[in-house]
Coordinates of C-alpha atoms and ligand atoms in Angstrom, one line a residue:
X191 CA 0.0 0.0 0.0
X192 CA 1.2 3.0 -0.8
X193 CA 2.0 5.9 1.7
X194 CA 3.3 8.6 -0.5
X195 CA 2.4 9.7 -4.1
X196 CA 4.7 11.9 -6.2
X197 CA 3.6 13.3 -9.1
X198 CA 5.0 15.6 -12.0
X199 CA 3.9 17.3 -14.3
X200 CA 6.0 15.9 -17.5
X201 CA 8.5 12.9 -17.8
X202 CA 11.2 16.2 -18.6
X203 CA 11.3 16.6 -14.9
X204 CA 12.1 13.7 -14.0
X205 CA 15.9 13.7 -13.8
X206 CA 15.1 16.9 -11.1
X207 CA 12.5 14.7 -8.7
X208 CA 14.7 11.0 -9.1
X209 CA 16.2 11.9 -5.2
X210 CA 12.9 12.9 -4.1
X211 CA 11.9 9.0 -4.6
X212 CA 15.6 7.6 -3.8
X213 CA 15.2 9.4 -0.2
X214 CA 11.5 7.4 0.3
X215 CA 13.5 4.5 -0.7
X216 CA 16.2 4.8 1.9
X217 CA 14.4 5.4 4.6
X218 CA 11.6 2.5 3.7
X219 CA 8.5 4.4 2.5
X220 CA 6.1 3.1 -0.1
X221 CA 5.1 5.0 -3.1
X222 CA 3.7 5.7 -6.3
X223 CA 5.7 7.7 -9.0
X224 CA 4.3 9.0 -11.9
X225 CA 3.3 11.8 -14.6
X226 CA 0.1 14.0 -14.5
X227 CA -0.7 17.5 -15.4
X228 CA -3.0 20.1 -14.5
X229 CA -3.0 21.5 -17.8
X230 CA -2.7 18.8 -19.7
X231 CA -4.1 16.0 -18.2
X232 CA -6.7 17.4 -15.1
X233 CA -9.1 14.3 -15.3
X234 CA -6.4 12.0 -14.9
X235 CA -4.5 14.3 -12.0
X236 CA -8.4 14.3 -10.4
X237 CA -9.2 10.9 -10.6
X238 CA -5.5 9.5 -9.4
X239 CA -5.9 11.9 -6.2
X240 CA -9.2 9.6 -5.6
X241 CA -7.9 6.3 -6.4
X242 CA -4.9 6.6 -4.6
X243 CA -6.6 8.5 -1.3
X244 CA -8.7 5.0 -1.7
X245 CA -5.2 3.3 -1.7
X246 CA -4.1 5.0 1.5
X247 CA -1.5 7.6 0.3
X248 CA -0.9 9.7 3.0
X249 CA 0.8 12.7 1.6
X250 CA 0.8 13.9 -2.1
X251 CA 4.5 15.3 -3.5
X252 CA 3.8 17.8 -6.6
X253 CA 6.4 18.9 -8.7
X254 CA 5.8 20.9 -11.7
X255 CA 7.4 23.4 -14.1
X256 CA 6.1 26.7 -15.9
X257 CA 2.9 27.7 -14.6
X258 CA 2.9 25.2 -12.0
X259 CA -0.7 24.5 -11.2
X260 CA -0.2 20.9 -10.4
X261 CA 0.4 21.0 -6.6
X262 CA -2.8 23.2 -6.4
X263 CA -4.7 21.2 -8.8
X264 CA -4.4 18.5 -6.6
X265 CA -4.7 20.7 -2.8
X266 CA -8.1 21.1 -4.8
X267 CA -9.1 17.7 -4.2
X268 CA -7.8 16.5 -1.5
X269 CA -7.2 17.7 2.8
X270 CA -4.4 15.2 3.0
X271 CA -0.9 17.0 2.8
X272 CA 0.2 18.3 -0.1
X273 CA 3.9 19.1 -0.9
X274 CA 4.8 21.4 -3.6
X275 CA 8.1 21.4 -5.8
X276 CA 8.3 24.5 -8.2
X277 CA 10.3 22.8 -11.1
X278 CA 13.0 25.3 -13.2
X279 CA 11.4 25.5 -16.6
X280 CA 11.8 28.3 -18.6
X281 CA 13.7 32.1 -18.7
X282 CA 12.1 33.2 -15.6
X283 CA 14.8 30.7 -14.0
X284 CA 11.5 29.3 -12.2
X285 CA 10.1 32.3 -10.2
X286 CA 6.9 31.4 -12.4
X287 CA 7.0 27.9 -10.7
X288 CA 7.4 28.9 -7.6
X289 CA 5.0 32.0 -7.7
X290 CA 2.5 29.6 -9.0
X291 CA 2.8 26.7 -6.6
X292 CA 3.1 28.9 -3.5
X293 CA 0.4 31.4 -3.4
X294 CA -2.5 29.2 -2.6
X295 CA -5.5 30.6 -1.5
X296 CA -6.7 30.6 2.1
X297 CA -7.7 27.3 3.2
X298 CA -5.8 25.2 0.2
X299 CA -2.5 24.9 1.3
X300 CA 0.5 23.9 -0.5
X301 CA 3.5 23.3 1.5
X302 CA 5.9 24.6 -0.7
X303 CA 10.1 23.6 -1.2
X304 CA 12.8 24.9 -3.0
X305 CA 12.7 24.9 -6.5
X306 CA 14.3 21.5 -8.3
X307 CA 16.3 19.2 -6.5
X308 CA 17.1 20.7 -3.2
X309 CA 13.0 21.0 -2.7
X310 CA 12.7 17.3 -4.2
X311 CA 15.2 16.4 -1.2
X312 CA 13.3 18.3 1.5
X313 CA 9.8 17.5 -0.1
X314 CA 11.0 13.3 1.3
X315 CA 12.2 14.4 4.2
X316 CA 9.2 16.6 5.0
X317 CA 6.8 13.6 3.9
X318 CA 8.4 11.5 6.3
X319 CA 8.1 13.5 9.2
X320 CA 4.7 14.3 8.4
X321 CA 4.6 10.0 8.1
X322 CA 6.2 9.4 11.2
X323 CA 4.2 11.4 13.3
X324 CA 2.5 7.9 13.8
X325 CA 5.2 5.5 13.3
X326 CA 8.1 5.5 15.8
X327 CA 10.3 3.2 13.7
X328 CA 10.0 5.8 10.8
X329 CA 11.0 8.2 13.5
X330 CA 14.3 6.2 14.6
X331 CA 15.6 6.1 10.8
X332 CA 15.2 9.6 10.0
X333 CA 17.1 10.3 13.4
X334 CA 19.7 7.8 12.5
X335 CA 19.4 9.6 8.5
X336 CA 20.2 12.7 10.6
X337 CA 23.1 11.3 12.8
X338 CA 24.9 10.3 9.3
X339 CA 24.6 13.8 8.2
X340 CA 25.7 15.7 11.5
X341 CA 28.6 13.0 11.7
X342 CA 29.6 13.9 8.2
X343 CA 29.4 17.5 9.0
X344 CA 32.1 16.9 11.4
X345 CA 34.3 14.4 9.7
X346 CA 34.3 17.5 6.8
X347 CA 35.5 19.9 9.3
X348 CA 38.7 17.5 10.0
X349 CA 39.4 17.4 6.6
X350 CA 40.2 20.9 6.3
Ligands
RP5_1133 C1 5.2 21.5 -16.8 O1 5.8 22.2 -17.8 C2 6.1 20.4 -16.4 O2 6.1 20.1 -15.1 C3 7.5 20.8 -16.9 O3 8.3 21.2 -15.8 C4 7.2 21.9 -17.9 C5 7.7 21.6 -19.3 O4 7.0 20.4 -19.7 P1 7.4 19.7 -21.1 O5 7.1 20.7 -22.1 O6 8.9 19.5 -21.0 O7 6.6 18.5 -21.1 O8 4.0 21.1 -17.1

């Protein structure tokens, strides 16, 4: 059963959102990754919210470039956490991306990252939190996650 469905908006992003699905990977997280659009595709975006809300997906992971409607499109349909990553697309260097994804109106949120793969990172890291609010062993490997980073932190500094 799935726990956490990532969606983009064309297969051309998908190079940028890979590490968003190798982080659910390492720390053990089911999940669904695929291609829908707002623009393009908004039945299909509408009726995979429902079918995979039926599934048990937890939190939805939206990633889109250009006018980025998708995360929206999708906080539209659904009051289970919705993460948004504004995708770099065109000249505006992704401002329209992440313009578009953050400024929800009031009472459709869109937790919103960091444009490409810094928010793809961060966009698994906050779906597992969000995810191990009610599973302690989900807690204990994003702590250990954490220990490996703050230990390599300090192994850097030696280096120096
Ligand atoms: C958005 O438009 C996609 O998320 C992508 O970032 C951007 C360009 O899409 P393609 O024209 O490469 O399919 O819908």
């Amino acid at each position: 059963m799935p726990q956490v469905a990532i969606f983009m908006g064309s297969k051309s992003d998908e190079s940028t959102i890979r590490p968003c699905a190798d982080i659910l990977d390492k720390l053990d997280i089911s999940y669904v990754f695929t291609i829908t659009s707002a623009h393009r595709t908004p039945e299909r975006t509408a009726t995979l919210v429902a079918e995979l809300e039926r599934d048990g997906v937890q939190v939805f992971i939206c990633a889109a470039g250009l006018a980025a409607h998708l995360a929206g499109a999708v906080a539209a349909k659904t009051i289970r956490p919705v993460l948004g990553i504004p995708v770099t697309a065109s000249s505006l260097g992704g401002m329209d991306a992440l313009l578009a994804t953050v400024q929800m109106p009031p009472g459709f949120p869109v937790g919103t990252l960091a444009l490409d793969k810094v928010g793809a990172r961060n966009a698994a890291w906050l779906a597992a939190q969000i995810l191990a609010l009610h599973d302690p062993a989900l807690a204990r490997r994003i702590m250990d996650e954490r220990q490996k980073m703050i230990a390599q932190v300090e192994e850097d500094a030696h280096t120096l």
